[in-house]
XYZ file of C-alpha atoms in Angstrom:
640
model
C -23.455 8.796 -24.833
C -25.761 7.376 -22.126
C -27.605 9.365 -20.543
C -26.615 10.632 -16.751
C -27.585 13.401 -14.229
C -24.106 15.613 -13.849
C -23.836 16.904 -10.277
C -21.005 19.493 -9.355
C -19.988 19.929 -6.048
C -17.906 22.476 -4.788
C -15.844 21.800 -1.573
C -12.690 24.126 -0.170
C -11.009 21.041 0.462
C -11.961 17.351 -1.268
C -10.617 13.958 0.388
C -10.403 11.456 -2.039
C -10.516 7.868 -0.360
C -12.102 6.345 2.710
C -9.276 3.673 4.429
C -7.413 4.636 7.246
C -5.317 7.722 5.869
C -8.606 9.512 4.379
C -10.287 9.178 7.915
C -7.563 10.615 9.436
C -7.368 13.715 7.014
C -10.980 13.780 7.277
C -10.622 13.965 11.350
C -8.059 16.768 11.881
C -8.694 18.879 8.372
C -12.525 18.779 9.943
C -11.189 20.143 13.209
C -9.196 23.134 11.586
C -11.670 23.705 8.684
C -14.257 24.117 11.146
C -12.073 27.187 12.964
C -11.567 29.001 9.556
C -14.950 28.476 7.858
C -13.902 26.272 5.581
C -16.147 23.325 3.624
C -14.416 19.405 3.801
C -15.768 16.801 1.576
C -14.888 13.148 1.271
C -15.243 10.554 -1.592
C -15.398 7.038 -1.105
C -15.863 4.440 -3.694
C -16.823 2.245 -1.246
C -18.408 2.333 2.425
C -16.457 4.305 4.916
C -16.847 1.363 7.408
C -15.489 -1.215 5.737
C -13.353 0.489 2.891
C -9.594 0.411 2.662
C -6.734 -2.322 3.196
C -8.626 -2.366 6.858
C -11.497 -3.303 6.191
C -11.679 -7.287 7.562
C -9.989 -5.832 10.552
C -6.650 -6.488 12.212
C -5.382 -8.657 15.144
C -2.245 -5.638 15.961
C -1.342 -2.440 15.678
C 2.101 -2.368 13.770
C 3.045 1.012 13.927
C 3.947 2.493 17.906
C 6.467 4.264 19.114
C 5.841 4.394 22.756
C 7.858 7.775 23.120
C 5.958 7.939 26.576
C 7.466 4.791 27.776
C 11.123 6.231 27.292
C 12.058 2.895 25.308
C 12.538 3.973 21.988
C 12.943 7.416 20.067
C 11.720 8.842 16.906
C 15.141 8.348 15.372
C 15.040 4.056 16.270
C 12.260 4.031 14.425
C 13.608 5.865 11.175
C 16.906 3.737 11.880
C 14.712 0.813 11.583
C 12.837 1.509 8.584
C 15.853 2.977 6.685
C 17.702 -0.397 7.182
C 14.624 -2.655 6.348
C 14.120 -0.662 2.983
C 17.954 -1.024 2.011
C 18.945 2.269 3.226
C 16.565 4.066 0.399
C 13.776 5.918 2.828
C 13.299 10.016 3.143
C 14.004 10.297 6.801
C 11.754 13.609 6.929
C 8.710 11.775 6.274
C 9.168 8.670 8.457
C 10.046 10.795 11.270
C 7.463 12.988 10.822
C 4.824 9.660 11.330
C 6.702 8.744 13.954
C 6.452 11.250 16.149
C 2.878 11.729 15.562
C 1.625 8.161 15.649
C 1.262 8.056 19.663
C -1.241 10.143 19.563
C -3.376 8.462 16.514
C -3.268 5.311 18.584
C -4.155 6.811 22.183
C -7.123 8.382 19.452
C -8.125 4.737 18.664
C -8.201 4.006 22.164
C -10.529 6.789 23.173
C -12.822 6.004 20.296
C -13.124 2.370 21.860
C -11.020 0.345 19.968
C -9.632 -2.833 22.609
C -6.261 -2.868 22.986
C -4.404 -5.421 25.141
C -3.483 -4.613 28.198
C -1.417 -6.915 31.098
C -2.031 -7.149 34.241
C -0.286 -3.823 35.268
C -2.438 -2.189 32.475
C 0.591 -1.699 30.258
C -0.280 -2.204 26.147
C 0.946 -6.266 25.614
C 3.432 -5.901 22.360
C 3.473 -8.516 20.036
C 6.822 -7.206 18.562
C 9.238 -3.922 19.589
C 6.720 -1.392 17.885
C 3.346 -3.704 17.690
C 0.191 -3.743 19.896
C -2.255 -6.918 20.009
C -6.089 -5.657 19.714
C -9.193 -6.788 19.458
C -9.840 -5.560 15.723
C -12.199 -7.104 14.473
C -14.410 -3.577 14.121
C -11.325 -1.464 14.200
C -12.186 0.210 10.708
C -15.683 0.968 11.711
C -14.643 2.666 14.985
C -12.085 5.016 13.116
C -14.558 5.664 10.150
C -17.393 6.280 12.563
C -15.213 9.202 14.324
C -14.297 10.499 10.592
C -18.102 10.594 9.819
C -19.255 12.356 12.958
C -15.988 14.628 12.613
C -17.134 15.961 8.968
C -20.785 15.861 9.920
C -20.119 18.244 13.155
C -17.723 20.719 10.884
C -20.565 20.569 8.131
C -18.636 19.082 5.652
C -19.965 15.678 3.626
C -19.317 12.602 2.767
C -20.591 10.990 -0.222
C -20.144 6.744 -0.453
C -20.266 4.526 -3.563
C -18.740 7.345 -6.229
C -15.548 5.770 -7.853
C -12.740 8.791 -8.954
C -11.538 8.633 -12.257
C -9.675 11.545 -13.591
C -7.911 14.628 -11.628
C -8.972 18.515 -13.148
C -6.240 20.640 -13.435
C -5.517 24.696 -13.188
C -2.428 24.542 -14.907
C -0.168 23.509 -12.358
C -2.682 23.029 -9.845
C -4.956 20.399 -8.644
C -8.504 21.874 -9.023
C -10.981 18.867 -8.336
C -12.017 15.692 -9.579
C -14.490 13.685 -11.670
C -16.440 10.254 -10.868
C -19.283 8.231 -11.277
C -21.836 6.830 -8.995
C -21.383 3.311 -8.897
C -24.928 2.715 -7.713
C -26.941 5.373 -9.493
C -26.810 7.260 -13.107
C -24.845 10.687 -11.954
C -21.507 12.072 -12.957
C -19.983 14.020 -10.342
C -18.152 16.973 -10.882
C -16.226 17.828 -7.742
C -14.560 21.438 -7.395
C -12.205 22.256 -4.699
C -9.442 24.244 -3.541
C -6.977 21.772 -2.613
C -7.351 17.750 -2.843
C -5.521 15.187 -0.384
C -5.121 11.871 -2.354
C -5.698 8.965 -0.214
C -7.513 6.011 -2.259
C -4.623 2.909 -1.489
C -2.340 1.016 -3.234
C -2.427 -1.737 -5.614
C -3.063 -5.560 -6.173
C -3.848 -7.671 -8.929
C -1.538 -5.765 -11.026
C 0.663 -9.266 -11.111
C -1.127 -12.625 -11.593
C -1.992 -13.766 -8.067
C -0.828 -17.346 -6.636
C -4.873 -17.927 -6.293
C -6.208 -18.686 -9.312
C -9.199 -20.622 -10.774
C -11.371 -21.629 -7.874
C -9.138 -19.249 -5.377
C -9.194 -16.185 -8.200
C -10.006 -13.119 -5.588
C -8.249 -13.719 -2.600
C -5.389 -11.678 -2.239
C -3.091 -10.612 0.774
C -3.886 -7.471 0.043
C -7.580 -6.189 -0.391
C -8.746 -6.483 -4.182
C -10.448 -3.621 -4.629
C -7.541 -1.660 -4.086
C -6.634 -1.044 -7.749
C -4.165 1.594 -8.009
C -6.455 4.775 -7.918
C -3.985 7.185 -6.237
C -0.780 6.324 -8.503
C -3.265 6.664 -11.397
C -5.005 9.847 -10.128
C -1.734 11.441 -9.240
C 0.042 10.280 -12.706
C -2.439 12.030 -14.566
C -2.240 15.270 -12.533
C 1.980 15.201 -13.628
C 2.987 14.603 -10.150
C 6.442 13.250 -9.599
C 6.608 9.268 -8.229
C 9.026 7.620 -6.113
C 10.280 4.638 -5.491
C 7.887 3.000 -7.863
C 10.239 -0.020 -8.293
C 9.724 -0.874 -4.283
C 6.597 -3.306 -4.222
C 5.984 -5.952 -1.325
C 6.011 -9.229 -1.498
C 5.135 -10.783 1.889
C 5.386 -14.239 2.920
C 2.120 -15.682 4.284
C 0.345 -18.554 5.096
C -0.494 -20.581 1.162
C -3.742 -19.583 -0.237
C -5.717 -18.003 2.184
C -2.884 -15.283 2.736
C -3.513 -15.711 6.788
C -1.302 -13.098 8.769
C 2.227 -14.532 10.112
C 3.347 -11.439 12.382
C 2.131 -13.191 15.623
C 3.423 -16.367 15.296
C 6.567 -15.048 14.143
C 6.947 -12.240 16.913
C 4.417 -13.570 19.713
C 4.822 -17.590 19.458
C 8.448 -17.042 18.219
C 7.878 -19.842 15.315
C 10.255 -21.149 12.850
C 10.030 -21.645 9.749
C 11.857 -24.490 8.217
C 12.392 -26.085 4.679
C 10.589 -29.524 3.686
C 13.747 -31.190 4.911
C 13.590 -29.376 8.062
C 16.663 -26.779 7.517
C 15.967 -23.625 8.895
C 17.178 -21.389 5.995
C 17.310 -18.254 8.267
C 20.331 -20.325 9.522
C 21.448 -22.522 7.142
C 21.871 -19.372 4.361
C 23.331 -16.753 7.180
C 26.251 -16.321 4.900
C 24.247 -14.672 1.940
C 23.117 -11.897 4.447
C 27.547 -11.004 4.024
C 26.494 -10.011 0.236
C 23.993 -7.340 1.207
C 25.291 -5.614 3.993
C 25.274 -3.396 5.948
C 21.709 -4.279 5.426
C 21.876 -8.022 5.741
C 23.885 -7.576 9.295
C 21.099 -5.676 11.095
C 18.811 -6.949 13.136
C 16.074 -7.578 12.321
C 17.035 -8.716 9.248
C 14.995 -6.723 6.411
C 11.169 -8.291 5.082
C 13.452 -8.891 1.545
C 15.899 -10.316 3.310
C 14.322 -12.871 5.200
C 12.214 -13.444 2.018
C 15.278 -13.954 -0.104
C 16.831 -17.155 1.903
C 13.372 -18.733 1.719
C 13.267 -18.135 -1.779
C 16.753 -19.436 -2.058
C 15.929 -23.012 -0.813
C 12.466 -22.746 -3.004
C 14.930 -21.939 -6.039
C 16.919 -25.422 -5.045
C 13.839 -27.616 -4.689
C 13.852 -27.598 -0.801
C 9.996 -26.393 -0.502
C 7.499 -26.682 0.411
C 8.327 -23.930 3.324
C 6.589 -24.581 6.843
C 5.769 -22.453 9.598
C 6.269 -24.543 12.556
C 3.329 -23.482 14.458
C 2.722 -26.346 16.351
C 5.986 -26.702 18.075
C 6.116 -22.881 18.904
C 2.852 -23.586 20.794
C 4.075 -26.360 22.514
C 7.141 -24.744 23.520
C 5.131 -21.578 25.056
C 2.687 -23.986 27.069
C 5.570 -26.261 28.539
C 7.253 -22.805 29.876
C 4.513 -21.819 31.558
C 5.519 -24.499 34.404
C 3.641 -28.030 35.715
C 1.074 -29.821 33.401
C -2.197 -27.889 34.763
C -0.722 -24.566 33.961
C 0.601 -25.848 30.689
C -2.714 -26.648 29.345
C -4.801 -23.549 30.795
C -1.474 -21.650 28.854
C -2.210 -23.937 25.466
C -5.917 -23.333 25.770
C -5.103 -19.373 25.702
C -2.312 -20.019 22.945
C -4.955 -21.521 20.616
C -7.791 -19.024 21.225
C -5.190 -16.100 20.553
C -4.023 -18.156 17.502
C -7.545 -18.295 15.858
C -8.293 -14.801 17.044
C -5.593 -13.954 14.832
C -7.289 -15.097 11.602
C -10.927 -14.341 13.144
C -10.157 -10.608 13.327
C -8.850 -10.120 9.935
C -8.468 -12.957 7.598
C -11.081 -15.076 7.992
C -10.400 -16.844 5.151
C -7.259 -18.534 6.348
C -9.607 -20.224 9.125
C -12.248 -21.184 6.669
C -9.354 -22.845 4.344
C -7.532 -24.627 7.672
C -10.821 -25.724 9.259
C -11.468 -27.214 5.447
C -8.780 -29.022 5.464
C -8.663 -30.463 8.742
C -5.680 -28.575 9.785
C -5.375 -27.605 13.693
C -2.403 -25.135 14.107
C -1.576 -26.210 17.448
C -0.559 -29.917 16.288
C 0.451 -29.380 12.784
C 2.701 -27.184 10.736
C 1.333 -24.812 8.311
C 2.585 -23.916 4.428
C 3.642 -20.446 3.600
C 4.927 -18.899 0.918
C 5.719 -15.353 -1.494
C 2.675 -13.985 -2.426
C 2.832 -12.233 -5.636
C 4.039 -8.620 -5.518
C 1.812 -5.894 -4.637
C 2.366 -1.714 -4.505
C 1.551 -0.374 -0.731
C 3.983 2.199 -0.315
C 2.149 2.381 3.245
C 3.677 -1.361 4.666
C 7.012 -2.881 3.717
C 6.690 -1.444 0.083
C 7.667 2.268 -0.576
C 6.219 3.675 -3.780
C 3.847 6.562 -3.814
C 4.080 10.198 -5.253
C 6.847 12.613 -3.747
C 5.988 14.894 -1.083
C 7.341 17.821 0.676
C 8.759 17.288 4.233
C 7.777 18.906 7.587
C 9.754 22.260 7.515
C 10.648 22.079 11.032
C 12.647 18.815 10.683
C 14.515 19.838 7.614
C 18.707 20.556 8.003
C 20.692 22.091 5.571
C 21.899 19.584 3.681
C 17.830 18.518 2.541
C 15.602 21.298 3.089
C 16.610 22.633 -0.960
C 15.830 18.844 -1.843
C 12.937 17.779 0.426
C 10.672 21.136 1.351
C 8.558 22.668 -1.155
C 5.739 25.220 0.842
C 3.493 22.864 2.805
C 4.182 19.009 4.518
C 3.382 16.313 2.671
C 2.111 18.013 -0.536
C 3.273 16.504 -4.054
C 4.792 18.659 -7.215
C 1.500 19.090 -7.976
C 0.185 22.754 -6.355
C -1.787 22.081 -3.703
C -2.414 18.694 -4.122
C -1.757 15.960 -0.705
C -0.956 12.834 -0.471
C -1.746 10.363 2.436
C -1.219 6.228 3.187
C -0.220 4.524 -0.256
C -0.356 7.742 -1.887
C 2.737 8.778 -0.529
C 5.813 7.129 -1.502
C 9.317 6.787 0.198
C 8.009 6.369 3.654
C 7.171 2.907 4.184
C 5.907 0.953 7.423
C 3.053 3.356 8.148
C 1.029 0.310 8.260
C -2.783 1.332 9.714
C -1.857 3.868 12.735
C 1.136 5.643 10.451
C -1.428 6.121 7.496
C -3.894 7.621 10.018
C -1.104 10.036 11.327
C 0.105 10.713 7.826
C -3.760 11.637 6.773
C -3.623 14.099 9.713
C -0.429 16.070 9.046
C -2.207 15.997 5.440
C -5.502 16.875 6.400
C -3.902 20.412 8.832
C -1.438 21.067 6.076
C -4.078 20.875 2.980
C -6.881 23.126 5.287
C -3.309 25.934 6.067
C -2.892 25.703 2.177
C -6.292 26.313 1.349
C -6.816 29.882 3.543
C -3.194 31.258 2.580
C -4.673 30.106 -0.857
C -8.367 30.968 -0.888
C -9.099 30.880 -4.241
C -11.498 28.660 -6.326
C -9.120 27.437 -9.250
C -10.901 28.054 -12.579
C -12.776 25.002 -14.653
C -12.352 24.526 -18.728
C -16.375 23.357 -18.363
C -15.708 21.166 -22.211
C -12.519 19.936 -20.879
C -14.889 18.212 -17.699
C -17.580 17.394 -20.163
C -15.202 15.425 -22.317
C -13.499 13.839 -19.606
C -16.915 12.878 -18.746
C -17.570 11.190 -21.923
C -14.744 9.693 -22.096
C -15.609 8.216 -18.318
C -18.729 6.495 -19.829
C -17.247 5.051 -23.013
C -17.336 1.572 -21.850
C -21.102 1.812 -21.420
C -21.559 3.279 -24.950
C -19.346 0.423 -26.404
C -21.002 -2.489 -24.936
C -24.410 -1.166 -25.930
C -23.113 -0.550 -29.168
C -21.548 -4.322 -30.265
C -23.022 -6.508 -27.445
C -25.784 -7.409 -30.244
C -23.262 -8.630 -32.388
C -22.167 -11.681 -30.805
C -24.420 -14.495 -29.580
C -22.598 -14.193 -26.582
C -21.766 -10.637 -25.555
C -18.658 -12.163 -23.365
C -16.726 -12.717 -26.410
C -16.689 -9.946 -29.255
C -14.089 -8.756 -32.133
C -15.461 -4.855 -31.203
C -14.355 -4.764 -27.154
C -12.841 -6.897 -24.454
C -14.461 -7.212 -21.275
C -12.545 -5.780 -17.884
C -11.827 -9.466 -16.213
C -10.030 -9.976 -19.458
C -8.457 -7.049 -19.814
C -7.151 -7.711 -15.794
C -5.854 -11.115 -17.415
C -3.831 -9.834 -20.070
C -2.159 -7.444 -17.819
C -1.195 -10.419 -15.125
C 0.425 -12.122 -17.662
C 2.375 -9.604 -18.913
C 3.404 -8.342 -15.531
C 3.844 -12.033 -14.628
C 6.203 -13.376 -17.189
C 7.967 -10.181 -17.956
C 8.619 -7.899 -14.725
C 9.099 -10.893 -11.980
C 6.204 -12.394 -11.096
C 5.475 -15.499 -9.173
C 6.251 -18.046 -11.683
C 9.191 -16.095 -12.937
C 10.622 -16.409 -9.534
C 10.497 -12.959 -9.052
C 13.533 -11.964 -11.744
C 13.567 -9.944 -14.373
C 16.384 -8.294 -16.563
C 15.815 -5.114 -19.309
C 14.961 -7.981 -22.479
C 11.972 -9.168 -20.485
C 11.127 -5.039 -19.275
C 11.461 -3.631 -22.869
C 8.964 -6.608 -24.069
C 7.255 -5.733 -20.751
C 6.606 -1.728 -22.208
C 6.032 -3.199 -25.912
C 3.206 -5.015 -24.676
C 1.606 -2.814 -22.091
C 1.307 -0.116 -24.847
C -0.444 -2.592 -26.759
C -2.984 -3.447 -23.672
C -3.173 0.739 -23.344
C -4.624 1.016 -26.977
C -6.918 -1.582 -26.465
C -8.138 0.161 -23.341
C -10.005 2.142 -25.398
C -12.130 -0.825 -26.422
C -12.961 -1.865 -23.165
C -16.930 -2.354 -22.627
C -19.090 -2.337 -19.687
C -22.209 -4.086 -19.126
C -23.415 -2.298 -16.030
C -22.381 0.470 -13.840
C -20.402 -2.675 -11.761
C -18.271 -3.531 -14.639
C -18.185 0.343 -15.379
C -16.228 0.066 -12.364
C -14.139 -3.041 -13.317
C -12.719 -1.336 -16.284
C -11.433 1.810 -14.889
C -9.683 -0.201 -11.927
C -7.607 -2.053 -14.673
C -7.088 0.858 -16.813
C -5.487 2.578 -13.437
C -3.764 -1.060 -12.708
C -2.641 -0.940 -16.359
C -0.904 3.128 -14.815
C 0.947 1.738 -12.339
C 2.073 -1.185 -14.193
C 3.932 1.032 -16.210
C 5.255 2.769 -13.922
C 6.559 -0.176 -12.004
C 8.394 -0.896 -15.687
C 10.305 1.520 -16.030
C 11.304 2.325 -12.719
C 12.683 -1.242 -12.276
C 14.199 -0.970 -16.030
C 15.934 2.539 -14.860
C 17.281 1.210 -11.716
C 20.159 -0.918 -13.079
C 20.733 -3.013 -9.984
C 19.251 -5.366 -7.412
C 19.093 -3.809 -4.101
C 15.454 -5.799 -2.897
C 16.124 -9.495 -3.656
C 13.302 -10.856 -2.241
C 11.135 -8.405 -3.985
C 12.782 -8.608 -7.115
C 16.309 -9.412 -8.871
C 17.732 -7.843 -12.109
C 19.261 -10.907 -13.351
C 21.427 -8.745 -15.353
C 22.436 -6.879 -12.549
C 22.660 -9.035 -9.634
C 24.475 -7.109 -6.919
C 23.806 -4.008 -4.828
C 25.333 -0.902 -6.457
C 25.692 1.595 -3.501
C 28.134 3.620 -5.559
C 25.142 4.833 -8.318
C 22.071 3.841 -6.985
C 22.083 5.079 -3.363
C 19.352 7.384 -4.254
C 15.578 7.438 -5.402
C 14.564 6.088 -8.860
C 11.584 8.685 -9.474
C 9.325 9.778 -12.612
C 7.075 11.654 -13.858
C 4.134 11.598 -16.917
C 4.072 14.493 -18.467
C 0.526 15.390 -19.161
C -0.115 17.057 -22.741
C 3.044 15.497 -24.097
C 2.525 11.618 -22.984
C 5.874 11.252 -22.484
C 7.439 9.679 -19.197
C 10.602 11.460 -17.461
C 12.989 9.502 -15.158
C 15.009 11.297 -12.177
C 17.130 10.670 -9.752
C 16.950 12.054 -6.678
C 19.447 12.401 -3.773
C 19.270 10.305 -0.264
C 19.844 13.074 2.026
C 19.825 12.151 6.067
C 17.865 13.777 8.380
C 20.020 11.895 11.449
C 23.390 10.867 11.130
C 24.146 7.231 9.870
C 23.230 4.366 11.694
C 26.345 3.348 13.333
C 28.191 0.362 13.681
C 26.792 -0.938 16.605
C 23.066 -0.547 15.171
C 23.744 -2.218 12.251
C 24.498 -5.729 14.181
C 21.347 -5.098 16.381
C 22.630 -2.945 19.473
């Protein structure tokens, strides 16, 4: 085995992750950790500051409430988010966001983030619950307070070591092991209780960018799947693993369409010019109540596009320039038109500026000025960010205190937001069945996480024991890549292509395909039926066996090769969650061809499961939808 220094490190309670939900654990656990003697640590596999889905920045805020204002209550907002996710969400947790997500924001604030204000000082909304900002360095600011927070508690932080497997007491979480992605160390990391917090998934599915555009991705590509593969392996239960996100954006550069949908109010239209959110009303009859609220759900609105796609109508357009146009001849006489269309434009390219730069690199390359031209968008293959429009992520206890008597048996297990696993949290992406979170929710979510793990932790202050040649095997096992490539790489003239290993970026290929062509990927139109997901499973355990031939060059592609194997994790799980559901309830995430309708009758309830560590075999559940409020009613669901 090559040769590394092993460092243990022994913590009360370990944060694994460094986005937006880790920083907020980080934040409040340092707070009450600090009042009970207690030791934090964090792991980041990247740099705090720019780590996690935030980490270009963001033009809004897409999670606020406002409960100060009076407008809206923490019940609109679960209303909203059960009826965008097809009536499948546990109310519990949404609420529970919602009613602490204020606060997270008015925390932003303090720590200097810029949020737009009018004239009267009040926060300008580019939709009902989103704030414009200036966010350009929004991850730094909130990583910054999460440093000093941990520093001033004397916890740690340690940057650049990438998590592989979870250590287990039995039936509770224990620590972790890792790698240092810059130096030769193996990290042992011992803790009382662990809060899971490392993001969701992309390139799981082959992306629409390929060849010269292979790496850009709506969603940031480092993010490989590291908390559904971490909490798989500990035997935690998953939900909602079939519910991944496809969102529509701007063609190849995956540039943001919120504002100009919400703020600039622009249409988008097929190459003919039909407006298919008009044109295809009808459809929304087949998928209601759902398809009669307002707004209409992400899937929704991504299923009539997809519909005129499907009939040869696309490309699909974002009318950008005539939204413009119409917001600058409102304004009122021709001077205050332009000085209104010179502000449109700079908030336009502000919008790419502060967090996808690349879409303004790609339309400044091709000549293309927003303001006089319309734009292409499209469905960008499906990703797993159980934090935005998506839902899956392990599942967690509720709050206690929000909890009635028809869920707390089903939803409550001992502390908030911990998974089946004994004291183990989940936070952001981790946490499944509690979707639009977006940055501010995950924040609030890693805060209930971070007071409920540090409460766990002194009602629980033991250190759970260690099988030391257990660790030391995982540990091998962690470095086999390097062992494998140093073994064969001789063999070959070229040490990219060898009979003894495969390399990770192939590896990442084979699983694309698979996912691709067999579970509804972009060039299957996003369908699938249980042919294609049985050949989908044949397959992937072929790609798992060869895992254990993967080979690393360097400590970089040491890296490469565990993000696909946990990729290759929730792959699987996506299988045969979408193969147990037998229904399409998402149709502009994904259709079961072979069953095309809605069944409300048997599948108005979660699709969960479970690996089963020792006996590598995979359990499927269903769980009830209990409500926390009573059901929308009638007038809600046609936008009242």
């Amino acid at each position: 085995m090559a040769k590394f220094e092993k460092v243990e490190v022994t913590t009360d309670l370990l944060i694994l992750g460094g986005g937006m939900a880790a920083c907020g654990a980080a934040v409040e656990a340092a707070y009450w950790a600090k009042k009970n003697g207690l030791k934090v640590t964090l792991v980041d596999k990247a740099a705090m500051d720019r780590s996690g889905a935030v980490a270009m920045g963001l033009s809004a805020i897409n999670q606020y409430v406002g409960l100060h204002e009076g407008k809206n209550t923490v019940k609109d907002y679960v209303d909203y988010v059960r009826m965008d996710l097809m009536g499948i969400i546990r109310e519990d947790l949404v609420a529970n966001i919602a009613r602490h997500v204020d606060s997270t924001v008015h925390l932003f604030e303090k720590w200097g983030l810029p949020i737009w204000k009018d004239a009267e000082g009040r926060y300008v909304h580019e939709g009902r619950w989103q704030l414009m900002i200036n966010g350009e360095s929004y991850k730094v600011i909130v990583a910054e307070a999460a440093k000093n927070a941990l520093q001033e508690a004397g916890g740690e932080y340690f940057e650049r070591v990438f998590i592989t497997e979870p250590i287990l007491d039995g039936d509770r979480i224990a620590g972790a092991i890792g790698f240092s992605t810059r130096e030769n160390k193996a990290y042992v990391f011992r803790a009382k209780s662990v809060i899971v917090a490392m993001g969701g998934a992309v390139h799981v599915f082959k992306p629409r960018s390929t060849g010269e555009g292979l790496g850009r991705a709506w969603y940031p590509p480092w993010n490989s799947g590291s908390s559904a593969y971490f909490t798989l392996r500990a035997g935690a239960e998953m939900t909602s693993q079939e519910v991944r996100f496809i969102p529509v954006r701007f063609k190849d550069a995956y540039g943001p369409v919120g504002a100009w949908f919400l703020l600039f109010k622009s249409a988008a239209t097929n190459a003919m010019g039909g407006n298919y959110m008009i044109e295809r009303k009808d459809e929304l009859e087949s998928w209601k109540p759902y398809g009669l609220v307002k707004p209409i759900p992400a899937n929704l609105r991504n299923w009539l596009g997809m519909l005129d796609v499907m009939e040869g109508k696309g490309p699909i357009f974002m009318r950008t320039a005539e939204a413009i146009q119409k917001i600058a001849a409102d304004a009122g006489d021709e001077k205050a038109a332009k000085k209104k269309l010179k502000e449109l434009e700079a908030e336009a390219w502000e919008d790419f500026l502060d967090m996808t730069i690349s879409q303004a690199i790609l339309w400044a390359a091709n000549n293309v000025e927003p303001e006089k031209r319309s734009s292409e968008i499209a469905a960008a293959e499906p990703y797993f960010i159980g934090s935005h429009s998506g839902a899956s992520g392990a599942w967690i206890s509720g709050p206690e205190d929000l909890q009635n008597g028809q869920t707390k048996n089903d939803y409550f297990w001992g502390y908030s937001h911990m998974s089946t696993v004994k004291g183990m949290f989940c936070a952001g992406d981790a946490s499944g069945a509690s979707s639009h979170k977006f940055s501010s929710g995950s924040h609030a979510e890693g805060r209930i996480c971070g007071k409920a793990a540090v409460k766990f932790v002194v009602e629980n202050n033991t250190l759970p024991s260690m099988d030391t040649a257990a660790v030391d095997k995982m540990i091998e096992a962690q470095f086999k890549p390097l062992d494998v490539f140093a073994e064969f790489s001789g063999k070959t003239t070229d040490p990219e292509i060898n009979p003894h290993y495969i390399k990770p970026k192939m590896f990442m290929f084979r699983l694309q395909k698979i996912m691709d062509e067999y579970v509804g990927g972009v060039s299957a139109q996003f369908a699938t039926n249980k042919a294609c997901l049985d050949r989908a499973l044949e397959l992937l355990a072929f790609l798992k066996e060869d895992s254990a031939n993967l080979a690393a060059a360097d400590l970089h592609e040491l890296l490469r090769c565990w993000e696909n194997v946990q990729r290759l994790w929730q792959a699987e799980a996506h299988t045969r969650t979408i193969l147990f559901r037998e229904e399409t309830r998402w149709p502009g995430y994904y259709r079961r061809t072979d069953f095309p309708t809605m069944d409300e009758a048997n599948w108005h309830c979660f699709a969960n499961c479970r690996w089963i560590p020792g006996k590598n075999e995979w359990e499927m559940i269903k769980r009830p939808m209990l409500h926390l409020y009573p059901k929308a009613q009638e007038h809600e669901l046609v936008g009242g």
